[in-house]
Coordinates of C-alpha atoms in Angstrom, one line a residue:
M1 CA 89.3 208.4 -20.9
N2 CA 88.4 212.1 -21.3
P3 CA 86.1 213.7 -18.8
T4 CA 82.8 215.5 -19.4
F5 CA 82.7 219.0 -17.8
S6 CA 80.1 220.9 -15.9
L7 CA 80.2 224.8 -16.4
L8 CA 79.6 227.2 -13.5
F9 CA 78.8 230.8 -14.6
G10 CA 77.1 234.0 -13.6
G11 CA 77.8 235.3 -10.0
M12 CA 77.2 238.5 -8.1
S13 CA 79.6 240.6 -9.9
F14 CA 80.1 243.6 -12.0
E15 CA 81.4 241.0 -14.5
H16 CA 78.2 239.0 -14.4
E17 CA 77.3 239.4 -18.1
I18 CA 80.9 238.8 -19.2
S19 CA 80.6 235.4 -17.5
I20 CA 77.5 234.5 -19.4
I21 CA 79.2 235.5 -22.6
S22 CA 82.2 233.4 -21.7
A23 CA 80.0 230.4 -21.0
I24 CA 78.1 230.6 -24.3
T25 CA 81.5 230.8 -26.1
I26 CA 82.9 227.7 -24.2
K27 CA 79.7 225.9 -25.0
N28 CA 80.2 226.5 -28.7
I29 CA 83.9 225.4 -28.3
L30 CA 83.5 222.3 -26.2
K31 CA 80.0 221.2 -27.5
D32 CA 79.0 217.7 -26.2
H33 CA 82.0 217.7 -23.7
I34 CA 80.0 219.9 -21.5
K35 CA 77.3 217.9 -19.6
H36 CA 75.8 220.5 -17.3
F37 CA 75.4 224.2 -17.3
I38 CA 75.0 225.6 -13.9
F39 CA 74.1 229.4 -13.5
L40 CA 74.6 231.4 -10.3
D41 CA 72.3 234.4 -10.3
S42 CA 72.8 237.7 -8.7
S43 CA 70.9 236.4 -5.6
H44 CA 73.2 233.5 -5.0
H45 CA 70.7 230.9 -6.4
F46 CA 71.9 228.0 -8.6
Y47 CA 70.0 226.9 -11.6
L48 CA 70.4 224.0 -14.0
I49 CA 70.2 225.4 -17.5
P50 CA 69.3 223.1 -20.4
S51 CA 71.8 223.4 -23.2
E52 CA 69.4 224.6 -25.8
L53 CA 68.6 227.7 -23.6
M54 CA 72.2 228.9 -23.4
R55 CA 71.5 232.3 -25.2
A56 CA 72.3 235.7 -23.9
D57 CA 68.8 237.0 -24.3
F58 CA 67.5 234.1 -22.1
F59 CA 69.3 235.4 -19.1
A60 CA 68.6 239.0 -19.9
Q61 CA 64.9 238.2 -19.8
K62 CA 65.4 236.1 -16.5
G63 CA 64.1 233.1 -18.2
Y64 CA 66.4 231.0 -16.0
K65 CA 64.0 231.6 -13.0
K66 CA 61.8 228.8 -14.6
C67 CA 64.6 226.4 -14.6
K68 CA 65.3 223.8 -12.0
K69 CA 66.9 225.4 -8.9
L70 CA 69.9 223.4 -7.3
D71 CA 71.5 223.3 -3.9
L72 CA 75.2 222.5 -3.2
C73 CA 75.6 219.1 -1.6
E74 CA 78.6 216.5 -0.9
N75 CA 80.4 216.0 -4.4
G76 CA 78.0 218.2 -6.4
F77 CA 74.5 219.7 -6.6
Q78 CA 70.8 218.5 -6.2
S79 CA 67.5 219.9 -6.6
S80 CA 64.9 220.0 -3.9
G81 CA 61.4 218.2 -3.8
I82 CA 60.3 214.5 -4.2
F83 CA 61.8 214.0 -7.6
K84 CA 65.4 215.2 -6.9
T85 CA 68.0 215.8 -9.7
S86 CA 71.5 215.0 -8.6
I87 CA 74.6 216.3 -10.3
T88 CA 78.0 214.8 -9.5
P89 CA 80.5 216.6 -11.8
E90 CA 83.4 214.8 -13.2
C91 CA 85.1 218.1 -13.4
L92 CA 83.5 221.5 -12.9
I93 CA 84.9 224.6 -14.7
N94 CA 84.6 227.8 -12.6
L95 CA 83.8 230.5 -15.1
I96 CA 82.7 233.2 -12.9
H97 CA 84.7 236.3 -13.4
G98 CA 85.3 238.9 -10.7
A99 CA 83.5 238.6 -7.3
D100 CA 82.3 235.1 -6.3
G101 CA 84.4 233.2 -8.9
E102 CA 87.8 235.0 -8.4
D103 CA 87.6 236.2 -4.8
G104 CA 87.7 232.8 -3.4
S105 CA 84.1 232.5 -2.3
L106 CA 83.2 229.6 -4.7
A107 CA 86.6 228.1 -4.5
A108 CA 86.1 227.6 -0.7
L109 CA 82.6 226.2 -1.2
L110 CA 83.6 223.9 -4.0
D111 CA 86.5 222.5 -1.8
F112 CA 84.1 222.2 1.1
Y113 CA 81.8 220.0 -0.8
N114 CA 84.6 218.0 -2.4
I115 CA 83.7 219.0 -6.0
P116 CA 86.6 218.7 -8.4
F117 CA 87.1 221.9 -10.3
I118 CA 89.3 223.8 -12.7
G119 CA 89.9 227.2 -11.4
P120 CA 92.0 229.1 -8.8
R121 CA 91.9 228.0 -5.2
V122 CA 91.3 230.2 -2.2
E123 CA 94.9 231.2 -1.6
S124 CA 95.4 232.2 -5.3
C125 CA 92.2 234.1 -5.5
V126 CA 93.3 236.1 -2.4
L127 CA 96.7 237.0 -4.2
S128 CA 95.2 237.8 -7.7
F129 CA 91.8 239.3 -6.9
N130 CA 93.4 242.4 -5.3
K131 CA 96.0 243.9 -7.7
A132 CA 97.9 245.3 -4.8
H133 CA 98.4 241.9 -3.3
T134 CA 99.5 240.6 -7.0
K135 CA 102.1 243.5 -6.8
A136 CA 103.3 242.3 -3.5
L137 CA 103.5 238.7 -4.7
S138 CA 105.4 240.0 -7.9
K139 CA 108.0 241.8 -5.7
E140 CA 108.4 238.6 -3.4
R141 CA 109.1 236.3 -6.4
D142 CA 111.5 238.8 -8.1
I143 CA 109.3 239.7 -11.0
A144 CA 109.5 243.2 -12.5
I145 CA 106.5 245.4 -12.2
L146 CA 105.8 249.1 -12.8
D147 CA 105.8 251.7 -10.0
Y148 CA 102.4 251.9 -8.3
E149 CA 100.7 253.5 -5.4
V150 CA 97.6 252.1 -3.4
I151 CA 95.0 254.8 -3.2
T152 CA 92.0 255.0 -0.8
R153 CA 89.5 257.7 -0.2
D154 CA 91.9 259.2 2.4
N155 CA 94.8 259.9 -0.1
K156 CA 95.5 260.9 -3.7
P157 CA 98.2 259.8 -6.1
T158 CA 101.6 261.5 -5.9
L159 CA 103.0 259.8 -9.1
P160 CA 103.7 262.3 -11.9
L161 CA 101.1 262.6 -14.7
P162 CA 100.2 260.9 -16.9
L163 CA 98.9 257.9 -14.9
I164 CA 96.4 255.2 -14.8
L165 CA 93.8 254.7 -12.2
K166 CA 92.2 251.3 -11.7
P167 CA 90.0 249.6 -9.0
A168 CA 92.2 247.1 -7.1
C169 CA 89.6 244.4 -7.1
L170 CA 88.1 244.6 -10.5
G171 CA 88.9 243.1 -13.9
S172 CA 87.6 243.5 -17.4
S173 CA 89.1 247.0 -17.7
I174 CA 86.1 248.4 -15.9
G175 CA 86.4 251.6 -14.0
I176 CA 89.9 252.4 -15.5
S177 CA 90.9 256.1 -16.5
V178 CA 94.0 257.7 -18.0
I179 CA 94.7 260.9 -16.2
K180 CA 96.8 263.3 -18.3
E181 CA 95.9 266.6 -16.6
Q182 CA 95.4 267.6 -13.0
K183 CA 92.0 268.8 -13.6
D184 CA 90.9 265.3 -14.6
L185 CA 92.1 263.6 -11.5
D186 CA 88.9 264.1 -9.2
Y187 CA 86.7 262.8 -12.0
G188 CA 88.9 259.7 -12.5
L189 CA 88.9 259.0 -8.7
D190 CA 85.1 259.3 -8.6
C191 CA 84.6 257.0 -11.6
A192 CA 86.9 254.2 -10.2
F193 CA 85.5 254.7 -6.5
E194 CA 82.2 253.8 -8.1
Y195 CA 83.5 250.3 -8.1
D196 CA 85.9 249.9 -5.3
D197 CA 87.3 251.5 -2.1
C198 CA 90.8 250.8 -3.0
L199 CA 92.6 251.8 -6.2
L200 CA 95.8 251.3 -7.9
A201 CA 97.6 254.2 -9.6
E202 CA 100.4 253.3 -12.1
P203 CA 102.4 255.4 -14.5
F204 CA 100.9 255.7 -18.1
I205 CA 103.5 255.1 -20.7
S206 CA 102.4 256.0 -24.1
G207 CA 103.1 253.3 -26.8
I208 CA 104.0 250.7 -24.3
K209 CA 103.5 247.2 -25.8
E210 CA 101.1 244.6 -24.2
Y211 CA 101.2 240.9 -24.5
N212 CA 99.0 238.0 -23.1
L213 CA 100.3 234.6 -22.3
A214 CA 98.0 231.8 -20.9
G215 CA 98.9 228.5 -19.5
F216 CA 98.7 226.0 -16.7
K217 CA 100.7 223.2 -15.0
A218 CA 99.7 219.5 -15.3
N219 CA 101.5 216.3 -14.3
G220 CA 104.6 218.2 -13.5
E221 CA 104.9 220.0 -16.8
Y222 CA 104.0 223.6 -17.8
H223 CA 101.8 224.0 -21.1
F224 CA 101.8 227.5 -22.6
S225 CA 99.6 229.1 -25.1
I226 CA 101.0 231.4 -27.9
I227 CA 101.8 234.9 -26.8
E228 CA 99.4 237.4 -28.2
E229 CA 99.8 241.2 -28.7
P230 CA 96.1 242.4 -28.4
Q231 CA 95.3 245.2 -30.7
K232 CA 94.5 248.4 -29.0
T233 CA 94.5 252.1 -29.5
E234 CA 95.8 254.1 -26.5
M235 CA 94.5 251.7 -23.8
L236 CA 93.0 248.3 -23.9
D237 CA 89.4 249.3 -23.0
F238 CA 86.4 247.1 -22.1
D239 CA 85.3 247.0 -25.7
K240 CA 88.6 245.9 -27.1
K241 CA 89.3 243.3 -24.3
Y242 CA 85.9 241.7 -23.9
L243 CA 83.6 242.3 -26.8
D244 CA 86.1 240.4 -29.0
F245 CA 87.0 237.4 -26.8
S246 CA 84.0 235.4 -28.1
R247 CA 85.7 235.1 -31.6
D248 CA 86.0 231.8 -33.2
T249 CA 89.4 232.4 -34.9
K250 CA 92.6 231.6 -33.1
A251 CA 94.9 234.6 -32.0
I252 CA 98.0 235.5 -34.1
E253 CA 101.3 235.0 -32.3
A254 CA 103.2 238.1 -31.5
N255 CA 106.6 238.9 -33.2
L256 CA 108.9 238.6 -30.2
T257 CA 112.5 237.7 -29.6
E258 CA 113.1 234.4 -27.9
E259 CA 114.7 236.2 -25.0
L260 CA 111.4 238.2 -24.4
K261 CA 109.3 235.1 -24.9
K262 CA 111.5 233.2 -22.4
T263 CA 111.3 236.0 -19.9
M264 CA 107.5 236.0 -20.0
Q265 CA 107.3 232.2 -19.6
D266 CA 109.9 232.4 -16.7
Y267 CA 107.7 235.2 -15.0
F268 CA 104.6 233.0 -15.5
K269 CA 106.2 230.0 -13.9
K270 CA 107.3 232.1 -10.9
I271 CA 103.8 233.4 -10.5
Y272 CA 102.1 230.0 -11.0
E273 CA 104.3 227.7 -8.9
N274 CA 102.8 226.5 -5.6
T275 CA 99.9 229.1 -6.0
F276 CA 97.7 228.6 -9.1
E277 CA 97.8 224.8 -9.4
G278 CA 94.4 223.6 -10.8
A279 CA 93.7 226.9 -12.8
L280 CA 94.3 227.9 -16.3
I281 CA 95.3 231.5 -15.9
R282 CA 96.4 234.4 -18.3
C283 CA 99.3 236.7 -17.4
D284 CA 99.2 240.2 -19.1
F285 CA 102.7 241.7 -19.6
F286 CA 104.1 245.1 -20.6
V287 CA 107.2 245.5 -22.6
H288 CA 109.1 248.9 -22.5
K289 CA 112.5 249.6 -23.8
N290 CA 113.0 245.8 -24.1
K291 CA 112.2 245.0 -20.5
V292 CA 109.3 242.7 -19.5
Y293 CA 106.9 243.8 -16.6
L294 CA 104.0 241.8 -15.2
N295 CA 100.8 243.9 -15.5
E296 CA 98.2 241.6 -14.0
I297 CA 97.0 238.0 -13.5
N298 CA 93.8 236.8 -14.8
P299 CA 93.0 233.7 -12.8
I300 CA 89.6 233.1 -14.9
P301 CA 90.4 234.7 -18.2
G302 CA 87.6 235.6 -20.6
S303 CA 86.3 232.4 -22.3
L304 CA 89.4 230.8 -20.7
A305 CA 91.6 232.4 -23.4
H306 CA 90.6 229.3 -25.6
Y307 CA 91.7 231.4 -28.8
L308 CA 95.3 231.4 -27.5
F309 CA 95.6 227.5 -27.5
Q310 CA 96.2 225.2 -30.6
D311 CA 94.1 222.4 -28.9
F312 CA 92.0 223.8 -26.2
Q313 CA 90.1 220.6 -25.5
K314 CA 93.4 218.7 -25.0
C315 CA 94.6 221.3 -22.7
L316 CA 91.3 221.1 -20.5
N317 CA 91.7 217.2 -20.4
L318 CA 95.3 217.6 -19.3
L319 CA 94.4 220.0 -16.4
A320 CA 91.5 218.0 -15.3
S321 CA 93.7 215.0 -14.9
S322 CA 96.0 216.9 -12.7
L323 CA 93.8 218.8 -10.2
P324 CA 95.2 219.4 -6.6
K325 CA 93.8 217.2 -4.0
R326 CA 93.1 218.2 -0.5
R327 CA 94.9 216.2 2.0
K328 CA 92.4 214.0 4.2
I329 CA 92.4 214.4 7.7
Y330 CA 91.2 211.5 9.8
V331 CA 89.5 212.3 13.2
D332 CA 89.7 209.5 15.5
Y333 CA 89.3 211.3 18.9
T334 CA 92.5 209.6 20.2
Y335 CA 93.3 212.9 22.2
I336 CA 89.9 213.0 23.9
N337 CA 90.1 209.4 24.7
K338 CA 93.4 209.8 26.2
I339 CA 92.0 212.7 28.5
K340 CA 89.2 210.3 29.5
K341 CA 91.5 207.6 30.5
A342 CA 93.7 210.0 32.4
K343 CA 90.7 211.0 34.5

């Protein structure tokens, strides 16, 4: 029997509004398969949102503050007051992009309260939220990446121009600059430091090809989406990347050789294995001179990259049936009792 889903979205993040649009998009895709819409506002309060109020302007006008407020509890959420509303999700979808959703904060809470969920666990959040950690993971797992430097407020890039500056712990192409001339460097640094205290500098290669591959592992098998080549001009900016992900039409599969496809899928497996179980992720790749490089990991992609899958509903059902389970630890105070007997 297929599960119903509860959708968690919002969060205290630069990507808060993107999460709302993602949730509305998924609502239109899954329809009656979503039982609850749970909104986390920027003050870290949970609200139960009626389905008919899932509109962008409703949140922009703060209409959610009139909705029922929820608290986390064992196995779910409940409202306060005499007439409590209790919600025990069959499977919750973590759709909070950026901080809260992708930094491990909510993953820890959901695990702590024994709430089954689709999304990255704490360990995978740590490795994917910070792009420098992603680079280190890629190196450790023998995955090709472009040269890079970690930039703080105490140093400047030494890579030759042109280069790309990006905040280390931010997605959605926010705060990214292409630096082509030395005179633009300080301004690019200032823009990126508005969002993060740690940056990544990478070489900017004009005309480099970019491809997206989403997938997950369920019941011991990998399930991949098609590979898409997103349409871009010089750089895949915020508008191109996110104002288009609410589209209803499916993506068009990229024209790639079988060798390149296999390399991307193999890299995906290397990244995912023993790290991202329970999550539907998207890996973004570069191809330059017929060589594949991992660009970054999106542990909660915009609208869960539904447009890359032929049967998105079936994919979620498969993933929900194969979520990782925490090992139960039984505390029986044997050690303390032994101490007492020894005395």
